[in-house]
Amino acid sequence: MNFDVDWRDKSQRAARVQQLLVCLTMEEVELCFPQLNTSCWKTKRPLSHTVLIYMVLSFISLLTVTLNLLVIISISHFKQLRSPTNLLLLSLAVSDCFVGLLMLFQVMLINGCWILGDLMCTLVCIFDYLATCSSIAVMMLISVDRYIAICDPLRYLMKVTLKRVELCVLMCWIFSFFFMSVLMKDNLKQPGQYNSCDGECVIIITFIDQVAHLLLLFVLPITVIIVLYMRVFVVAVFQARAMRSHIAAVSLQRSTKVTAKKSEIKAARTLGVVIVVFLLCICPYFCATFTGQDSFLNGSAAVFLIFLFYFNSCLNPMIYVLFYPWFRKSIKLIVTLQILRPGSRDTKIL
């Protein structure tokens, strides 16, 4: 094996020294690209472990894509489901579907080798960030939607219209794409410039960009989500108690005018579960990343945090199955191909 290297280059020097040390302590080294002396090493695992990881991650990826496609088809096909809230769920399903597809590329990195080239590495990371950014933005919109529906029910239909929600969703995706383009501009100019060996997929973000990432994609949206849903929870509990109480007829009429519908409160409860699960899945990853603790985590802990981060995209449609009868009914119509019949768009789902 040839270890020719420009020792004036610190990155190459560090990579070569590491390779030399490993070669001194191992009888056999398996490279990602045996024909290249600058190749990275493959991660050594028992075959049974590798097969199990491949099977589990591939299954989760397939399940994530399938369930979210069912959500997309359901809301897009049936006219009765085209409400502002469901439009937000549709956008969230699109983001989660992207995450499920990108998990397939994560499966390729199990052995520590990236074989699709530097440009593809950068593009996959960009779409990964884009899906994550849009998901967080839509979660914030869902909180705003439930806040208006519960706290200001009289003006909900006037404030929250399909066109306004469509515009907000479009702006979320445009902002996410623009923000990711700025965040990854250096990596786009010269893909693979931070790789220490061939077969590596490394993306470096500057400290200023990391601070902007932290504030715009974690601190700000999470604060808005928590504050709004705390308000929604308080109001929903108050209204639920008012509905159950036996008060005077005049008071009952007065509360009827300003009280949200029971269906809206139920929707708020369901979407609250979605948001809580979302926070539980992404907060450990962001906290470990932005506090610098990720460098102290062992390989298994880091893999678990990343897995939990991606698994949230699979959990969302599962929550819909548990709490939304219309989703279960639409799945039955899709699986049995009844949506192919003429007039199926007008089927009564709710």
XYZ file of C-alpha atoms in Angstrom:
350
model
C 0.000 0.000 0.000
C 1.359 3.402 -1.003
C 1.167 6.191 1.569
C 2.499 9.040 -0.594
C 1.099 12.299 0.741
C 1.837 16.004 0.851
C 2.928 16.295 4.489
C 2.609 20.081 4.356
C -1.187 19.621 4.168
C -2.386 19.201 7.760
C -5.591 17.355 6.834
C -3.741 14.862 4.635
C -0.993 14.490 7.215
C -3.479 13.677 10.000
C -5.343 11.175 7.808
C -2.121 9.404 6.733
C -0.788 9.219 10.285
C -4.054 7.635 11.381
C -3.841 5.129 8.534
C -0.250 4.235 9.414
C -1.160 3.672 13.062
C -4.049 1.428 12.134
C -1.911 -0.559 9.703
C 0.635 -1.116 12.461
C -2.012 -2.532 14.797
C -4.072 -4.536 12.300
C -3.113 -7.444 10.141
C -5.588 -6.578 7.385
C -7.155 -3.263 6.367
C -10.306 -3.151 4.236
C -10.564 0.063 2.237
C -13.588 1.667 0.652
C -11.663 1.990 -2.624
C -8.783 -0.532 -2.651
C -7.336 1.012 -5.831
C -6.796 4.394 -4.126
C -4.104 5.026 -1.524
C -6.198 7.918 -0.166
C -9.226 5.725 0.514
C -11.110 5.667 3.824
C -11.474 2.472 5.820
C -14.621 0.464 6.120
C -16.156 0.084 9.547
C -15.508 -3.393 10.895
C -18.631 -5.093 12.279
C -19.816 -8.692 12.599
C -21.797 -9.687 9.535
C -24.892 -10.466 11.615
C -24.861 -6.945 13.113
C -24.451 -5.319 9.711
C -27.314 -7.316 8.202
C -29.570 -6.527 11.171
C -28.844 -2.781 10.925
C -29.468 -2.808 7.175
C -32.782 -4.617 7.616
C -34.063 -2.418 10.465
C -33.143 0.906 8.851
C -34.421 -0.174 5.430
C -37.723 -1.295 6.971
C -38.132 1.990 8.864
C -37.304 3.954 5.709
C -39.862 1.989 3.668
C -42.501 2.302 6.409
C -41.893 6.056 6.723
C -42.266 6.641 2.989
C -45.339 4.386 2.714
C -47.266 5.879 5.647
C -46.545 9.454 4.648
C -47.518 8.731 1.041
C -50.858 7.501 2.393
C -51.280 10.830 4.200
C -50.367 12.755 1.044
C -52.755 10.742 -1.148
C -55.588 10.953 1.385
C -55.527 14.729 1.822
C -54.808 15.401 -1.858
C -57.504 13.076 -3.205
C -60.551 13.510 -0.969
C -62.155 16.943 -1.214
C -63.679 16.709 2.249
C -60.201 16.588 3.788
C -58.991 19.832 2.208
C -59.043 21.987 5.318
C -56.373 24.484 6.459
C -55.221 22.180 9.267
C -54.994 19.162 6.966
C -53.035 21.236 4.466
C -50.418 21.739 7.167
C -50.417 17.995 7.808
C -49.950 17.475 4.066
C -46.856 19.695 4.042
C -45.533 17.879 7.116
C -46.095 14.525 5.378
C -44.123 15.721 2.340
C -41.207 16.673 4.595
C -41.388 13.354 6.432
C -41.523 11.476 3.132
C -38.298 13.201 2.076
C -36.727 12.171 5.381
C -37.773 8.552 4.767
C -36.161 8.579 1.322
C -32.985 10.176 2.661
C -32.712 7.430 5.288
C -31.798 5.097 2.429
C -28.657 7.159 1.900
C -27.917 6.942 5.610
C -28.071 3.167 5.274
C -25.255 3.406 2.726
C -22.992 4.986 5.351
C -23.305 2.074 7.780
C -19.947 0.669 6.696
C -18.355 4.129 6.791
C -18.019 4.492 3.010
C -19.717 7.029 0.727
C -19.600 5.833 -2.880
C -21.831 8.389 -4.643
C -19.314 11.210 -4.917
C -18.770 14.566 -3.251
C -21.513 16.469 -5.102
C -24.150 13.872 -4.207
C -22.985 14.016 -0.584
C -23.569 17.770 -0.489
C -26.962 17.510 -2.210
C -28.179 14.797 0.168
C -27.153 16.935 3.154
C -28.936 19.961 1.670
C -32.186 18.039 1.148
C -31.822 16.571 4.636
C -31.544 20.053 6.147
C -34.353 21.298 3.896
C -36.753 18.576 5.062
C -35.833 19.189 8.699
C -36.167 22.973 8.416
C -39.560 22.758 6.680
C -40.830 20.249 9.267
C -39.945 22.589 12.137
C -41.536 25.545 10.335
C -44.755 23.594 9.688
C -44.863 22.489 13.329
C -44.769 26.156 14.284
C -47.629 26.883 11.855
C -49.648 24.031 13.378
C -49.218 25.629 16.803
C -50.403 28.982 15.454
C -53.378 27.298 13.758
C -54.476 25.553 16.972
C -53.908 28.712 18.996
C -56.307 30.691 16.781
C -58.837 27.826 16.605
C -59.019 27.448 20.392
C -58.342 30.960 21.667
C -60.157 32.957 18.968
C -62.765 30.568 17.493
C -65.145 33.283 16.259
C -62.582 34.678 13.846
C -60.849 31.412 12.979
C -62.655 30.875 9.654
C -61.983 34.481 8.689
C -58.295 34.465 9.672
C -57.313 30.951 8.629
C -58.263 30.309 4.999
C -56.925 27.791 2.503
C -55.222 30.476 0.434
C -53.487 31.976 3.454
C -52.325 28.584 4.661
C -51.075 27.688 1.174
C -49.133 30.946 1.086
C -47.653 30.322 4.537
C -46.611 26.781 3.604
C -45.036 28.030 0.370
C -43.141 30.714 2.274
C -41.894 28.082 4.741
C -40.430 25.976 1.939
C -38.913 29.018 0.198
C -37.352 30.235 3.448
C -36.034 26.739 4.206
C -34.455 26.438 0.757
C -32.920 29.918 0.946
C -31.605 29.368 4.473
C -30.071 26.011 3.550
C -28.459 27.505 0.427
C -26.783 30.194 2.533
C -25.825 27.688 5.221
C -24.220 25.319 2.714
C -22.740 27.880 0.306
C -19.115 26.992 1.082
C -19.788 23.283 0.676
C -21.550 23.913 -2.647
C -18.634 25.916 -4.055
C -16.250 23.010 -3.643
C -17.967 19.733 -2.681
C -15.789 17.388 -0.677
C -13.252 20.025 0.350
C -13.462 18.939 3.998
C -13.053 15.203 3.343
C -9.837 13.756 4.758
C -9.997 10.657 2.541
C -11.885 9.241 -0.449
C -15.176 7.680 0.559
C -15.964 10.218 3.278
C -19.000 12.512 3.425
C -18.208 15.526 5.606
C -20.036 18.857 5.766
C -18.560 21.747 7.745
C -20.634 24.724 8.923
C -19.019 27.883 10.281
C -19.571 29.010 13.858
C -21.730 31.982 12.791
C -23.889 29.694 10.661
C -24.204 27.277 13.576
C -25.447 30.100 15.817
C -27.970 31.164 13.151
C -29.002 27.522 12.760
C -29.494 27.210 16.511
C -31.552 30.395 16.833
C -33.740 30.079 13.723
C -34.291 26.317 13.667
C -34.339 25.438 17.338
C -34.600 28.215 19.933
C -37.135 30.455 18.148
C -39.552 27.796 16.789
C -39.414 25.627 19.899
C -40.129 28.676 22.091
C -43.082 29.688 19.904
C -44.447 26.123 19.870
C -44.209 25.675 23.642
C -45.664 29.105 24.508
C -48.600 28.800 22.100
C -49.471 25.261 23.106
C -49.302 26.078 26.799
C -51.872 28.786 26.103
C -53.946 26.360 24.014
C -53.817 23.768 26.779
C -54.978 26.222 29.440
C -57.852 27.522 27.309
C -58.886 24.022 26.194
C -59.025 22.783 29.793
C -61.076 25.817 30.825
C -63.524 25.331 27.950
C -63.851 21.609 28.591
C -64.781 22.305 32.213
C -67.278 24.962 31.118
C -68.966 22.495 28.769
C -69.351 19.898 31.494
C -70.580 22.263 34.157
C -74.286 22.895 34.781
C -74.503 26.658 34.709
C -77.297 29.070 34.113
C -78.902 29.317 30.684
C -77.688 32.868 30.126
C -74.123 31.971 31.006
C -74.363 28.896 28.815
C -75.453 30.986 25.828
C -72.638 33.426 26.432
C -70.023 30.674 26.594
C -71.421 29.019 23.474
C -70.565 32.130 21.471
C -66.916 32.159 22.412
C -66.191 28.502 23.010
C -64.340 26.466 20.421
C -66.021 23.446 18.910
C -65.486 20.097 20.541
C -63.906 18.839 17.315
C -61.398 21.698 17.415
C -60.393 20.809 20.965
C -60.011 17.159 19.955
C -57.870 18.213 16.999
C -55.755 20.370 19.305
C -55.258 17.376 21.605
C -54.188 15.134 18.718
C -51.845 17.697 17.210
C -50.514 18.348 20.699
C -49.443 14.701 20.824
C -47.744 15.149 17.437
C -45.839 18.198 18.700
C -44.837 16.579 22.009
C -43.496 13.515 20.164
C -41.713 15.863 17.747
C -40.029 17.730 20.605
C -39.033 14.503 22.367
C -37.415 13.235 19.167
C -35.492 16.317 18.040
C -34.524 17.987 21.328
C -31.915 15.370 22.406
C -30.182 15.633 19.022
C -30.135 19.442 18.953
C -29.089 19.702 22.600
C -26.188 17.291 22.092
C -25.130 19.011 18.868
C -25.223 22.622 19.999
C -23.794 22.095 23.472
C -20.829 20.240 22.037
C -21.694 17.064 23.900
C -21.888 15.068 20.659
C -18.090 14.810 20.633
C -18.195 13.022 24.015
C -20.878 10.536 23.036
C -19.859 7.033 22.080
C -20.832 5.606 18.707
C -23.957 3.832 19.964
C -25.316 6.948 21.705
C -24.720 9.112 18.633
C -26.425 6.567 16.385
C -29.395 6.425 18.773
C -29.837 10.229 18.722
C -29.733 10.317 14.925
C -32.107 7.352 14.720
C -34.533 9.053 17.138
C -34.331 12.248 15.077
C -35.293 10.445 11.860
C -37.803 8.075 13.473
C -40.095 11.005 14.285
C -41.039 11.140 10.591
C -42.380 7.591 10.903
C -44.260 8.271 14.142
C -46.405 11.149 12.822
C -48.630 9.054 10.503
C -48.868 6.371 13.202
C -50.371 8.995 15.503
C -52.879 9.896 12.784
C -53.904 6.225 12.572
C -54.533 6.119 16.322
C -56.429 9.413 16.646
C -57.990 10.184 13.246
C -60.865 7.930 12.075
C -60.815 9.690 8.698
C -57.245 8.558 8.115
C -58.074 4.933 8.868
C -61.053 5.121 6.513
C -59.024 6.739 3.744
C -56.293 4.085 4.095
C -58.919 1.383 3.578
C -60.195 3.130 0.439
C -56.663 3.557 -0.915
C -55.507 0.008 -0.211
C -58.649 -1.489 -1.751
C -58.163 0.809 -4.800
C -61.614 2.320 -4.379
C -60.074 5.752 -5.019
C -59.800 4.740 -8.684
C -63.575 4.681 -9.038
C -65.311 7.688 -10.672
C -66.485 10.221 -8.119
C -64.315 8.834 -5.319
C -63.041 12.357 -4.583
C -66.461 13.240 -3.202
C -66.571 10.238 -0.840
C -67.754 11.137 2.667
C -64.751 10.655 4.918
C -65.525 12.766 7.992
